[in-house]
């Protein structure tokens, strides 16, 4: 039942519902587990600035779940979520940075600095 209501709100562009629907697909609660579908909903929410979805996208890129593994993009999403006060995202970003080159970290920071929520100039 929760999936039905989240989907209705998500289809109307509600970032919180999109993020929650992503979690449902990510863990397989009320729907079959599907990382690609989770990624889709997380991305829609993250693109609107939803910090939880941004952190969850970082996890997916770090682990290569639903996408090819990409530490630069993982770091970027963690950085954006961290800037909004998600302490786990900060910890994950810092742990990940220890496995990255200075050039990769610089690229992730550049991407984060240039990122704009959808619908913003």
CSV table of C-alpha atoms in Angstrom, one decimal:
chain,number,residue,atom,x,y,z
A,1,UNK,CA,0.0,0.0,0.0
A,2,UNK,CA,2.9,2.4,0.8
A,3,UNK,CA,4.4,1.8,-2.6
A,4,UNK,CA,1.1,2.8,-4.2
A,5,UNK,CA,0.9,6.1,-2.4
A,6,UNK,CA,4.6,6.9,-2.8
A,7,UNK,CA,4.3,6.3,-6.5
A,8,UNK,CA,1.4,8.6,-6.8
A,9,UNK,CA,3.2,11.4,-5.0
A,10,UNK,CA,6.5,10.6,-6.8
A,11,UNK,CA,4.8,10.8,-10.2
A,12,UNK,CA,3.7,14.3,-9.3
A,13,UNK,CA,7.3,15.3,-8.6
A,14,UNK,CA,7.4,15.0,-4.8
A,15,UNK,CA,11.1,14.5,-4.0
A,16,UNK,CA,10.5,12.9,-0.6
A,17,UNK,CA,8.2,10.3,-2.1
A,18,UNK,CA,10.7,9.7,-4.9
A,19,UNK,CA,13.4,9.1,-2.4
A,20,UNK,CA,11.2,6.8,-0.4
A,21,UNK,CA,10.2,4.9,-3.5
A,22,UNK,CA,13.9,4.5,-4.3
A,23,UNK,CA,14.4,3.0,-0.8
A,24,UNK,CA,11.6,0.6,-1.4
A,25,UNK,CA,13.2,-0.7,-4.6
A,26,UNK,CA,16.7,-0.6,-3.2
A,27,UNK,CA,15.8,-3.0,-0.3
A,28,UNK,CA,12.9,-4.8,-2.0
A,29,UNK,CA,10.2,-3.7,0.4
A,30,UNK,CA,6.7,-4.0,-1.1
A,31,UNK,CA,8.3,-4.5,-4.6
A,32,UNK,CA,10.9,-6.8,-6.0
A,33,UNK,CA,14.4,-5.5,-5.3
A,34,UNK,CA,15.6,-3.6,-8.4
A,35,UNK,CA,18.7,-1.4,-8.2
A,36,UNK,CA,18.1,0.2,-11.6
A,37,UNK,CA,14.6,1.3,-10.5
A,38,UNK,CA,15.9,2.5,-7.2
A,39,UNK,CA,18.5,4.6,-9.0
A,40,UNK,CA,15.9,6.2,-11.2
A,41,UNK,CA,13.8,7.4,-8.2
A,42,UNK,CA,16.9,8.4,-6.2
A,43,UNK,CA,18.1,10.4,-9.1
A,44,UNK,CA,14.8,12.3,-9.6
A,45,UNK,CA,14.8,13.2,-5.9
A,46,UNK,CA,18.5,14.0,-5.8
A,47,UNK,CA,18.2,16.3,-8.8
A,48,UNK,CA,15.7,18.3,-6.8
A,49,UNK,CA,18.2,18.6,-3.9
A,50,UNK,CA,16.9,15.8,-1.6
A,51,UNK,CA,19.9,15.1,0.6
A,52,UNK,CA,18.9,11.6,1.6
A,53,UNK,CA,18.5,10.6,-2.1
A,54,UNK,CA,21.9,12.2,-2.8
A,55,UNK,CA,23.5,10.2,-0.1
A,56,UNK,CA,21.9,7.0,-1.4
A,57,UNK,CA,23.1,7.8,-4.9
A,58,UNK,CA,26.6,8.0,-3.5
A,59,UNK,CA,26.2,4.5,-2.1
A,60,UNK,CA,25.0,3.1,-5.4
A,61,UNK,CA,27.9,4.7,-7.3
A,62,UNK,CA,30.4,3.6,-4.7
A,63,UNK,CA,29.1,0.0,-4.8
A,64,UNK,CA,28.2,-0.2,-8.5
A,65,UNK,CA,24.6,-1.0,-7.7
A,66,UNK,CA,22.4,-0.3,-10.7
A,67,UNK,CA,25.2,1.7,-12.3
A,68,UNK,CA,28.9,1.1,-13.1
A,69,UNK,CA,31.0,1.8,-10.0
A,70,UNK,CA,32.2,5.4,-10.1
A,71,UNK,CA,34.1,6.8,-7.1
A,72,UNK,CA,34.1,10.4,-8.6
A,73,UNK,CA,30.3,10.5,-8.9
A,74,UNK,CA,29.9,8.8,-5.5
A,75,UNK,CA,32.1,11.4,-3.9
A,76,UNK,CA,30.2,14.2,-5.7
A,77,UNK,CA,26.8,12.9,-4.4
A,78,UNK,CA,28.2,12.4,-0.9
A,79,UNK,CA,29.6,15.9,-0.9
A,80,UNK,CA,26.2,17.4,-1.9
A,81,UNK,CA,24.4,15.4,0.8
A,82,UNK,CA,27.1,16.3,3.4
A,83,UNK,CA,26.7,20.0,2.7
A,84,UNK,CA,23.1,19.6,3.8
A,85,UNK,CA,24.0,18.0,7.1
A,86,UNK,CA,23.9,14.3,6.3
A,87,UNK,CA,26.7,13.1,8.6
A,88,UNK,CA,26.8,9.5,7.2
A,89,UNK,CA,27.4,11.1,3.8
A,90,UNK,CA,30.4,13.0,5.2
A,91,UNK,CA,31.8,9.9,6.7
A,92,UNK,CA,31.3,7.9,3.5
A,93,UNK,CA,32.8,10.7,1.4
A,94,UNK,CA,35.9,10.9,3.6
A,95,UNK,CA,36.4,7.1,3.6
A,96,UNK,CA,36.0,7.0,-0.1
A,97,UNK,CA,38.5,9.8,-0.6
A,98,UNK,CA,41.2,7.6,0.9
A,99,UNK,CA,40.8,5.3,-2.1
A,100,UNK,CA,40.9,8.1,-4.7
A,101,UNK,CA,43.7,10.0,-6.4
A,102,UNK,CA,43.9,13.8,-5.8
A,103,UNK,CA,42.8,14.3,-9.4
A,104,UNK,CA,39.7,12.2,-8.8
A,105,UNK,CA,38.8,14.1,-5.7
A,106,UNK,CA,39.3,17.5,-7.4
A,107,UNK,CA,37.0,16.3,-10.2
A,108,UNK,CA,34.4,15.2,-7.8
A,109,UNK,CA,34.6,18.6,-5.9
A,110,UNK,CA,34.4,20.5,-9.3
A,111,UNK,CA,31.2,18.5,-10.2
A,112,UNK,CA,29.7,19.2,-6.8
A,113,UNK,CA,30.4,22.9,-7.1
A,114,UNK,CA,28.8,23.1,-10.5
A,115,UNK,CA,25.7,21.0,-9.6
A,116,UNK,CA,22.4,22.8,-9.7
A,117,UNK,CA,19.0,21.5,-8.7
A,118,UNK,CA,16.7,20.8,-11.7
A,119,UNK,CA,14.6,23.8,-12.5
A,120,UNK,CA,17.3,26.2,-11.3
A,121,UNK,CA,19.3,28.4,-13.6
